[in-house]
Coordinates of C-alpha atoms in Angstrom, one line a residue:
Chain T
X1 CA -20.3 45.5 -16.9
X2 CA -23.8 44.6 -14.8
X3 CA -22.5 41.5 -13.1
X4 CA -24.3 42.2 -9.9
X5 CA -27.8 42.0 -11.4
X6 CA -29.1 39.2 -12.7
X7 CA -28.6 38.7 -16.8
X8 CA -31.3 37.2 -17.7
X9 CA -34.7 35.6 -16.1
X10 CA -33.4 32.4 -17.0
X11 CA -30.2 32.9 -14.7
X12 CA -30.2 33.2 -11.0
X13 CA -28.1 36.0 -9.4
X14 CA -24.8 34.8 -9.1
X15 CA -24.9 33.9 -5.7
X16 CA -21.2 33.9 -4.9
X17 CA -20.4 37.0 -6.1
X18 CA -17.6 38.6 -7.8
X19 CA -15.3 39.8 -5.6
X20 CA -11.5 39.0 -5.3
X21 CA -11.9 36.6 -2.3
X22 CA -14.4 34.3 -4.2
X23 CA -11.8 34.4 -7.2
X24 CA -9.2 33.3 -4.8
X25 CA -11.2 30.5 -4.3
X26 CA -12.3 29.5 -7.6
X27 CA -8.6 29.1 -8.6
X28 CA -7.8 27.1 -5.3
X29 CA -10.6 24.8 -5.7
X30 CA -9.7 24.6 -9.3
X31 CA -5.8 23.7 -8.8
X32 CA -7.0 20.9 -6.0
X33 CA -9.4 19.2 -8.1
X34 CA -8.1 19.3 -11.3
X35 CA -6.8 16.0 -11.4
X36 CA -9.9 14.4 -9.6
X37 CA -12.5 16.2 -12.4
X38 CA -10.2 16.6 -15.5
X39 CA -7.8 13.8 -15.9
X40 CA -10.2 11.8 -18.0
X41 CA -11.0 15.0 -20.6
X42 CA -8.9 14.9 -23.3
X43 CA -10.4 16.2 -27.0
X44 CA -8.2 15.0 -29.9
X45 CA -6.0 17.2 -32.3
X46 CA -7.9 19.5 -34.6
X47 CA -11.4 19.2 -32.9
X48 CA -13.4 22.3 -32.1
X49 CA -14.6 22.6 -28.7
X50 CA -17.1 24.9 -27.2
X51 CA -16.6 25.8 -23.1
X52 CA -20.1 27.1 -22.0
X53 CA -19.9 29.5 -19.1
X54 CA -16.3 29.4 -18.8
X55 CA -16.3 32.3 -15.9
X56 CA -12.9 33.5 -14.9
X57 CA -11.2 30.8 -16.9
X58 CA -10.5 28.3 -13.5
X59 CA -11.5 25.4 -16.1
X60 CA -9.9 26.7 -19.2
X61 CA -6.6 26.8 -18.4
X62 CA -7.0 22.5 -17.9
X63 CA -8.9 22.4 -20.9
X64 CA -6.1 24.2 -22.9
X65 CA -3.3 22.4 -21.8
X66 CA -4.6 18.9 -21.7
X67 CA -6.2 19.0 -25.3
X68 CA -3.4 21.6 -26.9
X69 CA -4.1 20.2 -30.6
X70 CA -8.2 21.2 -30.1
X71 CA -9.4 24.6 -30.7
X72 CA -11.4 25.8 -27.3
X73 CA -13.9 28.7 -27.7
X74 CA -15.2 29.6 -24.5
X75 CA -17.6 31.6 -23.7
X76 CA -19.5 33.3 -20.4
X77 CA -22.2 36.1 -20.2
X78 CA -19.7 38.7 -17.9
X79 CA -17.3 40.4 -20.1
X80 CA -15.7 41.2 -16.8
X81 CA -15.1 37.0 -16.4
X82 CA -13.9 36.8 -20.1
X83 CA -11.5 39.7 -19.5
X84 CA -10.0 37.9 -16.5
X85 CA -9.9 34.5 -18.3
X86 CA -8.3 35.8 -21.3
X87 CA -5.3 37.4 -19.3
X88 CA -5.2 33.9 -17.3
X89 CA -4.9 31.8 -20.9
X90 CA -2.6 34.9 -22.1
X91 CA 0.0 34.4 -18.8
X92 CA -0.2 30.6 -18.9
X93 CA 1.2 30.7 -22.6
X94 CA -1.9 28.7 -24.4
X95 CA -2.8 30.0 -27.9
X96 CA -5.9 27.6 -28.6
X97 CA -8.4 29.2 -26.9
X98 CA -10.9 31.7 -28.3
X99 CA -13.0 34.0 -25.8
X100 CA -16.4 35.3 -26.4
X101 CA -19.0 36.9 -24.5
X102 CA -22.6 35.8 -25.2
X103 CA -25.5 34.5 -23.4
X104 CA -25.6 30.4 -23.2
X105 CA -29.3 30.7 -24.4
X106 CA -28.6 32.7 -27.7
X107 CA -24.8 31.6 -28.8
X108 CA -23.6 33.0 -31.6
X109 CA -22.8 29.8 -33.5
X110 CA -23.9 27.8 -36.5
X111 CA -25.9 24.6 -35.4
X112 CA -24.0 21.6 -35.6
X113 CA -20.5 23.4 -35.2
X114 CA -18.8 21.9 -32.6
X115 CA -17.4 18.4 -31.7
X116 CA -17.2 18.5 -27.9
X117 CA -18.9 20.9 -25.6
X118 CA -18.0 21.1 -21.7
X119 CA -19.8 22.7 -19.1
X120 CA -18.5 22.8 -15.6
X121 CA -20.2 24.7 -12.5
X122 CA -22.8 26.1 -14.8
X123 CA -26.3 24.1 -14.5
X124 CA -26.2 24.8 -10.9
X125 CA -27.1 28.4 -11.3
X126 CA -29.6 27.9 -14.3
X127 CA -33.2 28.0 -13.6
X128 CA -34.0 26.1 -16.5
X129 CA -31.0 23.6 -17.0
X130 CA -33.0 21.3 -19.7
X131 CA -33.3 24.2 -21.7
X132 CA -29.7 24.9 -21.5
X133 CA -28.9 21.5 -22.0
X134 CA -31.2 21.5 -25.2
X135 CA -30.3 24.4 -26.9
X136 CA -26.2 23.2 -26.2
X137 CA -27.3 20.0 -28.3
X138 CA -28.1 22.2 -31.5
X139 CA -24.5 23.4 -31.4
X140 CA -22.8 19.7 -31.0
X141 CA -22.3 17.6 -34.1
X142 CA -23.9 14.3 -34.2
X143 CA -22.2 11.7 -32.1
X144 CA -20.3 14.4 -30.5
X145 CA -20.2 14.8 -26.7
X146 CA -21.3 17.2 -24.3
X147 CA -19.3 16.8 -20.6
X148 CA -20.9 18.0 -17.7
X149 CA -19.4 18.5 -14.3
X150 CA -21.5 19.7 -11.2
X151 CA -21.0 19.6 -7.9
X152 CA -23.8 18.2 -4.8
X153 CA -24.1 19.9 -1.3
X154 CA -26.5 17.1 -0.2
X155 CA -23.2 15.0 -0.7
X156 CA -21.3 16.4 1.7
X157 CA -21.0 14.2 4.8
X158 CA -18.3 14.7 7.5
X159 CA -16.8 13.6 11.1
X160 CA -17.8 14.7 13.5
X161 CA -21.2 14.8 12.4
X162 CA -22.6 18.2 13.1
X163 CA -26.4 19.3 13.0
X164 CA -24.9 22.7 13.0
X165 CA -22.7 22.2 10.2
X166 CA -25.6 20.7 7.8
X167 CA -27.8 23.9 8.8
X168 CA -25.3 26.4 7.6
X169 CA -24.8 24.4 4.1
X170 CA -28.6 24.4 4.1
X171 CA -28.6 27.9 4.0
X172 CA -26.3 28.0 0.9
X173 CA -28.5 25.3 -0.6
X174 CA -31.7 27.5 -0.1
X175 CA -29.7 31.0 -1.3
X176 CA -29.4 29.0 -4.4
X177 CA -32.6 27.7 -4.6
X178 CA -34.4 31.3 -4.0
X179 CA -32.1 32.6 -6.6
X180 CA -33.6 30.1 -9.6
X181 CA -30.5 27.4 -9.0
X182 CA -30.1 24.2 -7.6
X183 CA -26.7 23.7 -5.4
X184 CA -28.0 19.7 -5.4
X185 CA -27.6 19.3 -9.0
X186 CA -24.8 16.8 -9.1
X187 CA -26.9 13.8 -8.6
X188 CA -29.4 14.5 -11.2
X189 CA -26.9 14.9 -14.5
X190 CA -28.3 11.8 -15.9
X191 CA -32.1 12.3 -15.8
X192 CA -31.3 16.0 -17.0
X193 CA -29.3 14.8 -19.6
X194 CA -31.7 12.3 -21.0
X195 CA -34.4 14.8 -20.6
X196 CA -32.4 17.2 -22.8
X197 CA -32.7 14.6 -25.6
X198 CA -29.1 13.2 -25.3
X199 CA -28.3 9.5 -26.4
X200 CA -25.8 7.4 -24.6
X201 CA -25.2 8.9 -20.8
X202 CA -22.2 7.9 -18.3
X203 CA -22.2 9.3 -14.9
X204 CA -19.2 9.0 -12.9
X205 CA -18.8 10.3 -9.1
X206 CA -16.0 12.0 -8.3
X207 CA -15.8 12.0 -4.4
X208 CA -13.4 14.5 -2.7
X209 CA -12.3 12.3 0.3
X210 CA -10.2 14.1 2.7
X211 CA -8.9 13.1 6.1
X212 CA -5.5 14.4 8.3
X213 CA -3.4 12.0 6.2
X214 CA -3.9 14.5 3.2
X215 CA -3.3 17.6 4.8
X216 CA -3.1 19.7 1.3
X217 CA -6.7 18.9 1.0
X218 CA -7.7 19.6 4.3
X219 CA -6.4 23.2 3.6
X220 CA -7.3 23.2 -0.2
X221 CA -10.7 21.8 0.2
X222 CA -12.2 21.6 3.7
X223 CA -11.0 25.4 4.2
X224 CA -10.2 27.4 1.1
X225 CA -13.0 25.6 -1.2
X226 CA -16.1 24.3 0.8
X227 CA -16.0 26.4 4.0
X228 CA -15.0 29.5 2.2
X229 CA -17.8 29.1 -0.1
X230 CA -20.0 28.6 3.1
X231 CA -18.9 31.7 4.6
X232 CA -19.1 33.6 1.9
X233 CA -23.0 33.6 2.0
X234 CA -23.0 34.4 5.8
X235 CA -24.1 38.0 4.9
X236 CA -27.3 37.1 2.2
X237 CA -28.0 34.3 4.8
X238 CA -28.6 36.8 7.8
X239 CA -30.1 39.1 5.4
X240 CA -32.7 36.7 4.1
X241 CA -33.5 35.4 7.5
X242 CA -32.3 31.8 7.0
X243 CA -30.2 32.1 10.1
X244 CA -28.7 34.2 12.8
X245 CA -25.5 35.2 13.4
X246 CA -24.9 33.1 16.4
X247 CA -26.1 30.0 14.6
X248 CA -24.6 30.5 11.7
X249 CA -21.1 31.0 13.1
X250 CA -21.3 27.8 15.1
X251 CA -22.3 25.9 11.7
X252 CA -19.5 27.3 10.3
X253 CA -17.1 26.3 13.6
X254 CA -18.4 22.6 12.8
X255 CA -17.6 22.6 9.6
X256 CA -13.8 24.1 10.4
X257 CA -14.0 20.9 13.3
X258 CA -13.9 18.4 10.6
X259 CA -10.2 19.5 9.7
X260 CA -8.6 18.5 13.0
X261 CA -6.7 15.5 13.2
X262 CA -9.6 13.0 13.6
X263 CA -12.0 14.8 11.3
X264 CA -13.3 13.4 7.7
X265 CA -14.7 15.5 4.7
X266 CA -16.6 14.4 1.5
X267 CA -17.6 16.1 -1.2
X268 CA -19.1 14.4 -3.9
X269 CA -18.9 16.2 -7.5
X270 CA -20.5 14.3 -10.6
X271 CA -19.2 14.5 -14.2
X272 CA -21.0 12.9 -17.3
X273 CA -20.3 12.5 -20.8
X274 CA -23.4 12.0 -23.2
X275 CA -23.5 11.8 -26.6
X276 CA -25.6 13.2 -29.1
X277 CA -28.1 10.7 -30.4
Chain G
X1 CA -27.1 -21.8 18.3
X2 CA -28.2 -18.7 20.1
X3 CA -27.9 -16.2 17.4
X4 CA -31.3 -14.4 18.2
X5 CA -29.3 -12.9 21.8
X6 CA -26.4 -10.4 22.0
X7 CA -23.5 -12.5 22.7
X8 CA -21.8 -10.3 24.5
X9 CA -21.9 -6.8 26.3
X10 CA -19.5 -5.4 23.4
X11 CA -21.9 -6.8 20.6
X12 CA -24.9 -5.3 19.6
X13 CA -27.9 -7.7 18.4
X14 CA -27.5 -8.0 15.3
X15 CA -30.1 -5.9 13.8
X16 CA -30.4 -7.6 10.3
X17 CA -31.5 -10.7 12.0
X18 CA -30.8 -14.1 10.4
X19 CA -33.3 -15.2 8.5
X20 CA -33.4 -16.5 4.8
X21 CA -34.2 -13.4 2.8
X22 CA -31.7 -11.5 4.9
X23 CA -29.3 -14.0 3.4
X24 CA -29.9 -13.9 -0.1
X25 CA -29.7 -10.2 0.6
X26 CA -26.2 -10.6 2.0
X27 CA -25.3 -12.7 -1.5
X28 CA -27.0 -10.4 -3.7
X29 CA -25.4 -7.6 -1.9
X30 CA -22.1 -9.3 -2.3
X31 CA -22.3 -10.2 -5.8
X32 CA -23.1 -6.8 -7.1
X33 CA -20.1 -5.3 -4.9
X34 CA -17.2 -7.5 -5.2
X35 CA -15.5 -5.6 -7.7
X36 CA -15.9 -2.5 -6.3
X37 CA -15.0 -3.5 -2.6
X38 CA -12.4 -6.1 -3.7
X39 CA -10.7 -6.0 -6.7
X40 CA -7.8 -4.7 -4.8
X41 CA -7.8 -6.9 -2.4
X42 CA -4.9 -9.6 -3.1
X43 CA -2.6 -11.4 -0.2
X44 CA 0.4 -13.0 -1.4
X45 CA 1.3 -16.5 -1.8
X46 CA 2.3 -18.1 1.7
X47 CA 0.3 -15.1 3.5
X48 CA -1.6 -15.9 6.5
X49 CA -4.5 -13.7 6.7
X50 CA -7.0 -13.5 9.3
X51 CA -10.9 -12.4 8.4
X52 CA -12.4 -11.3 11.8
X53 CA -16.0 -11.5 11.7
X54 CA -16.7 -13.8 8.6
X55 CA -20.8 -14.1 8.8
X56 CA -22.0 -16.4 6.3
X57 CA -19.3 -16.4 4.1
X58 CA -20.2 -13.7 1.7
X59 CA -16.8 -12.0 1.6
X60 CA -14.9 -15.4 2.5
X61 CA -15.3 -16.8 -1.0
X62 CA -14.3 -13.6 -2.9
X63 CA -11.0 -13.3 -0.4
X64 CA -10.5 -17.2 -1.0
X65 CA -10.9 -17.2 -4.9
X66 CA -8.4 -13.6 -5.0
X67 CA -5.7 -15.1 -3.1
X68 CA -5.6 -18.7 -3.9
X69 CA -1.7 -18.8 -2.3
X70 CA -2.8 -17.5 1.3
X71 CA -4.3 -19.1 3.6
X72 CA -7.2 -17.7 5.1
X73 CA -8.6 -17.7 8.7
X74 CA -11.9 -17.1 9.0
X75 CA -13.6 -16.3 12.2
X76 CA -17.1 -15.4 13.2
X77 CA -19.3 -15.5 16.6
X78 CA -22.2 -17.7 15.2
X79 CA -21.7 -21.2 15.1
X80 CA -24.7 -21.3 12.5
X81 CA -22.7 -18.7 10.5
X82 CA -19.3 -20.7 10.3
X83 CA -21.6 -24.0 9.1
X84 CA -23.3 -22.0 6.2
X85 CA -19.7 -20.2 5.4
X86 CA -18.2 -23.7 5.2
X87 CA -20.5 -25.1 3.0
X88 CA -20.5 -22.3 0.9
X89 CA -16.4 -22.5 0.2
X90 CA -16.8 -26.4 0.2
X91 CA -19.3 -25.5 -2.8
X92 CA -17.1 -23.2 -4.7
X93 CA -14.0 -25.9 -4.4
X94 CA -11.6 -24.0 -2.4
X95 CA -9.2 -25.0 0.4
X96 CA -7.2 -22.4 1.6
X97 CA -9.6 -21.5 4.1
X98 CA -10.0 -22.5 7.8
X99 CA -13.0 -21.8 10.0
X100 CA -13.2 -21.4 13.6
X101 CA -15.9 -20.0 16.0
X102 CA -14.6 -17.4 18.3
X103 CA -15.1 -14.1 19.7
X104 CA -13.1 -11.1 18.2
X105 CA -12.3 -9.9 21.6
X106 CA -10.8 -13.3 22.8
X107 CA -9.2 -15.0 19.8
X108 CA -7.5 -17.9 20.0
X109 CA -4.0 -17.3 18.2
X110 CA -0.8 -16.3 19.2
X111 CA 0.2 -12.8 19.4
X112 CA 1.7 -11.2 15.9
X113 CA 0.8 -14.8 14.0
X114 CA -1.1 -13.2 10.9
X115 CA 0.9 -11.1 8.0
X116 CA -2.8 -9.5 7.3
X117 CA -6.4 -9.0 8.7
X118 CA -9.4 -8.6 7.0
X119 CA -12.6 -7.1 8.6
X120 CA -15.7 -6.3 6.3
X121 CA -18.8 -4.7 7.8
X122 CA -18.1 -6.2 11.2
X123 CA -17.2 -2.9 13.3
X124 CA -20.7 -1.5 12.6
X125 CA -22.1 -3.6 14.8
X126 CA -19.7 -3.2 17.4
X127 CA -20.4 -0.6 20.6
X128 CA -16.2 -0.5 20.8
X129 CA -14.8 -0.5 17.6
X130 CA -11.6 0.8 18.9
X131 CA -11.2 -1.8 21.6
X132 CA -11.7 -4.5 18.6
X133 CA -9.4 -2.6 16.2
X134 CA -6.5 -2.7 19.1
X135 CA -7.1 -6.5 19.9
X136 CA -6.7 -7.3 16.1
X137 CA -3.9 -5.6 16.0
X138 CA -2.3 -7.4 18.5
X139 CA -2.7 -10.6 16.3
X140 CA -0.7 -8.9 13.3
X141 CA 3.3 -8.9 12.4
X142 CA 4.8 -6.0 12.7
X143 CA 4.1 -4.2 9.0
X144 CA 1.1 -6.5 8.6
X145 CA -1.9 -4.6 7.1
X146 CA -5.6 -4.9 8.4
X147 CA -8.2 -4.0 5.7
X148 CA -11.6 -2.6 7.2
X149 CA -14.8 -1.8 4.9
X150 CA -17.9 -0.4 6.2
X151 CA -20.7 1.4 4.4
X152 CA -22.3 4.7 5.7
X153 CA -26.1 5.3 5.7
X154 CA -25.4 9.3 6.2
X155 CA -24.0 9.3 2.5
X156 CA -26.9 8.1 1.1
X157 CA -28.0 10.4 -1.5
X158 CA -30.7 10.0 -4.1
X159 CA -32.9 11.7 -6.9
X160 CA -36.0 12.6 -6.2
X161 CA -34.7 13.8 -3.0
X162 CA -37.4 12.9 -0.2
X163 CA -37.6 13.5 3.3
X164 CA -39.9 10.3 3.9
X165 CA -37.2 8.6 2.5
X166 CA -34.7 10.1 4.7
X167 CA -36.7 9.3 8.0
X168 CA -37.1 5.8 7.1
X169 CA -32.7 5.3 6.8
X170 CA -33.0 7.1 10.2
X171 CA -35.2 4.1 11.4
X172 CA -32.2 1.8 10.6
X173 CA -29.6 4.5 11.9
X174 CA -31.5 5.0 15.1
X175 CA -32.0 0.8 15.8
X176 CA -28.4 0.2 15.4
X177 CA -27.1 2.5 17.3
X178 CA -29.8 1.7 20.4
X179 CA -28.4 -1.7 19.6
X180 CA -24.8 -0.4 20.3
X181 CA -23.5 0.1 16.5
X182 CA -23.1 2.7 13.8
X183 CA -24.5 2.9 10.7
X184 CA -22.7 6.1 9.7
X185 CA -19.3 3.8 10.5
X186 CA -17.8 4.2 7.4
X187 CA -16.5 7.9 7.4
X188 CA -15.0 7.2 10.6
X189 CA -12.1 5.2 9.4
X190 CA -9.2 6.3 9.5
X191 CA -9.8 8.3 12.9
X192 CA -10.9 4.8 14.3
X193 CA -7.7 3.3 12.9
X194 CA -5.4 6.1 14.0
X195 CA -7.2 5.8 17.6
X196 CA -6.7 2.3 17.8
X197 CA -2.5 2.3 17.2
X198 CA -2.1 1.8 13.5
X199 CA 0.0 3.5 11.4
X200 CA 0.1 4.5 7.7
X201 CA -3.6 4.7 7.2
X202 CA -5.3 5.1 3.6
X203 CA -8.9 5.1 3.3
X204 CA -10.4 5.2 -0.3
X205 CA -14.4 5.6 -0.7
X206 CA -16.3 3.2 -2.6
X207 CA -19.2 5.0 -4.3
X208 CA -22.0 2.8 -5.5
X209 CA -23.8 5.1 -8.0
X210 CA -27.0 3.9 -10.1
X211 CA -28.9 5.4 -12.7
X212 CA -31.1 3.6 -15.3
X213 CA -28.3 3.2 -17.5
X214 CA -27.1 0.6 -15.0
X215 CA -30.3 -1.8 -14.9
X216 CA -28.8 -4.5 -12.9
X217 CA -27.6 -2.4 -10.2
X218 CA -31.1 -0.8 -10.2
X219 CA -32.1 -4.1 -9.0
X220 CA -29.4 -5.5 -7.2
X221 CA -28.4 -2.6 -5.2
X222 CA -31.5 0.1 -4.6
X223 CA -33.8 -2.5 -4.5
X224 CA -32.0 -6.1 -3.1
X225 CA -29.4 -4.3 -1.1
X226 CA -30.7 -1.0 0.3
X227 CA -33.9 -1.2 0.1
X228 CA -34.5 -4.7 1.2
X229 CA -32.0 -3.7 4.3
X230 CA -34.3 -0.8 5.4
X231 CA -37.6 -2.9 4.6
X232 CA -35.7 -5.4 6.9
X233 CA -36.1 -3.4 10.2
X234 CA -39.9 -2.2 9.6
X235 CA -41.1 -4.0 12.2
X236 CA -38.4 -3.4 14.7
X237 CA -38.6 0.2 13.7
X238 CA -42.6 -0.1 14.2
X239 CA -42.2 -1.6 17.8
X240 CA -39.3 0.5 18.8
X241 CA -41.5 3.8 18.3
X242 CA -39.7 5.3 15.8
X243 CA -41.9 5.5 13.0
X244 CA -45.7 4.3 12.3
X245 CA -46.7 2.0 9.5
X246 CA -47.9 4.9 7.0
X247 CA -44.7 7.0 7.6
X248 CA -42.7 4.0 7.4
X249 CA -44.2 2.9 4.1
X250 CA -44.1 6.0 2.7
X251 CA -40.4 6.1 2.9
X252 CA -39.9 2.4 1.3
X253 CA -41.9 3.6 -1.3
X254 CA -39.9 6.9 -1.9
X255 CA -36.7 4.8 -2.0
X256 CA -38.3 2.6 -4.4
X257 CA -39.3 5.7 -6.8
X258 CA -35.4 6.0 -7.3
X259 CA -35.6 2.7 -9.4
X260 CA -37.5 4.9 -12.0
X261 CA -35.9 5.9 -15.2
X262 CA -35.0 9.4 -13.8
X263 CA -33.8 8.1 -10.8
X264 CA -30.7 8.0 -9.1
X265 CA -29.3 6.5 -6.1
X266 CA -25.6 6.9 -4.4
X267 CA -24.1 4.8 -1.6
X268 CA -20.8 5.1 -0.3
X269 CA -18.5 2.7 1.0
X270 CA -15.0 3.2 2.8
X271 CA -12.3 1.0 2.4
X272 CA -9.4 1.6 5.0
X273 CA -5.6 -0.2 4.6
X274 CA -3.3 0.9 7.6
X275 CA -0.1 -1.1 8.7
X276 CA 0.6 -1.5 12.0
X277 CA 3.6 0.7 12.7

């Protein structure tokens, strides 16, 4: 129960923190993006799937629901997150998920014991993503697949354009970098997976495109997902001297400005499916 | 035959120029991107379609081939481009296209005389895109659609990341801006169309994602389309004092660097279909 500390030299301090608003944000994000990110992830009857880094179970519910015949083993380093994820799965009425607290780098499983592996929004927090992927690969049966999903803050593109908004996004990117992570990791999935020894690798970008004609995404993505995340690092950014309060708040206002009726916001997630060669 | 001069105060000087290499570039770009951009553009039998700003016919061939039962009237301000476009259509064996030299702002057609309008890579060159769209709208029958496709250089996102590459892209953006255009116009299609009086408007982003697993796009898009375009403004950028030769060439090398086996390149086109309300 020591979630506030870095767990391991290979992990960054989880930059988003663990408080309630953050958990609400993760839920909003999950429900808005489910179709875009997960519609094509369905595991066959009888397959054994490892979800590495399940967090509070935002994706686990989707995995379990879309692949009712698969057995999903979800692990996370945080015991507290595991408890919450279990509760979520119990409430959703799924019985095909097993949870276990474990370190991705020291998984308590047999080699080549999984048909598929699923990793979502995890690599961005690791100082050594290639090492993590290599390690995960050892638990995959030959011919099995690993699915990796990551965002990329450098892909954020909006109207009206705003240097203030870019600066405040950069605060988040820089904080994540200083903590050993990489907020722009989405674009790197292909080289990372290839460098980790995986064979055929297919990456598909998934852009969230939002304009005033899609009000549910204006609220659900621009406000509750992206801008909420940026606002969440206000104090750490000020503490780190990356911005002053006036500049930071100006950037946040510029992000909110994109929610108006002539505004547009784009953000790209990258999804990779790679085969163990 | 005065293509080197600005045609009209509302047009920018065509920043890409009209020489042979440029035309080859436009062809490469067209063939690589046809599926991504045009697969869902099919006009019904008997419909009358205006292609506004057909250039050398790169898109006209696709339009004609995909909608064999439609009559396509393609106009461009440049007589020389019209001649070349006609030749291209003749060689391709299509007989459903009529060409006419005309200014988008003074079209020689009756109001409400078209079922659909198609505009591709044109607005980026206009100083007053809303005025152009409003004018085009008058030629559309009520309930007819306008399809608009534009790129957005601000969406370019690549690995390895490179400030030098961003700078050289910025040269192109700045030159286009100084000439009255907007190289980042793709993201603005929704607000532009709404401000021009169109009704229901649906924008779909079309990202070109390239990694070493897709060698035809490494060559066809990173090299022959995007980087060739940037290299094409080297002299104008140096002349305008936007860069020095060493810095410019470093940026171009950084773009070529993304073609290596661990490189990734992303660029987003935006396609809008709006209905005349």
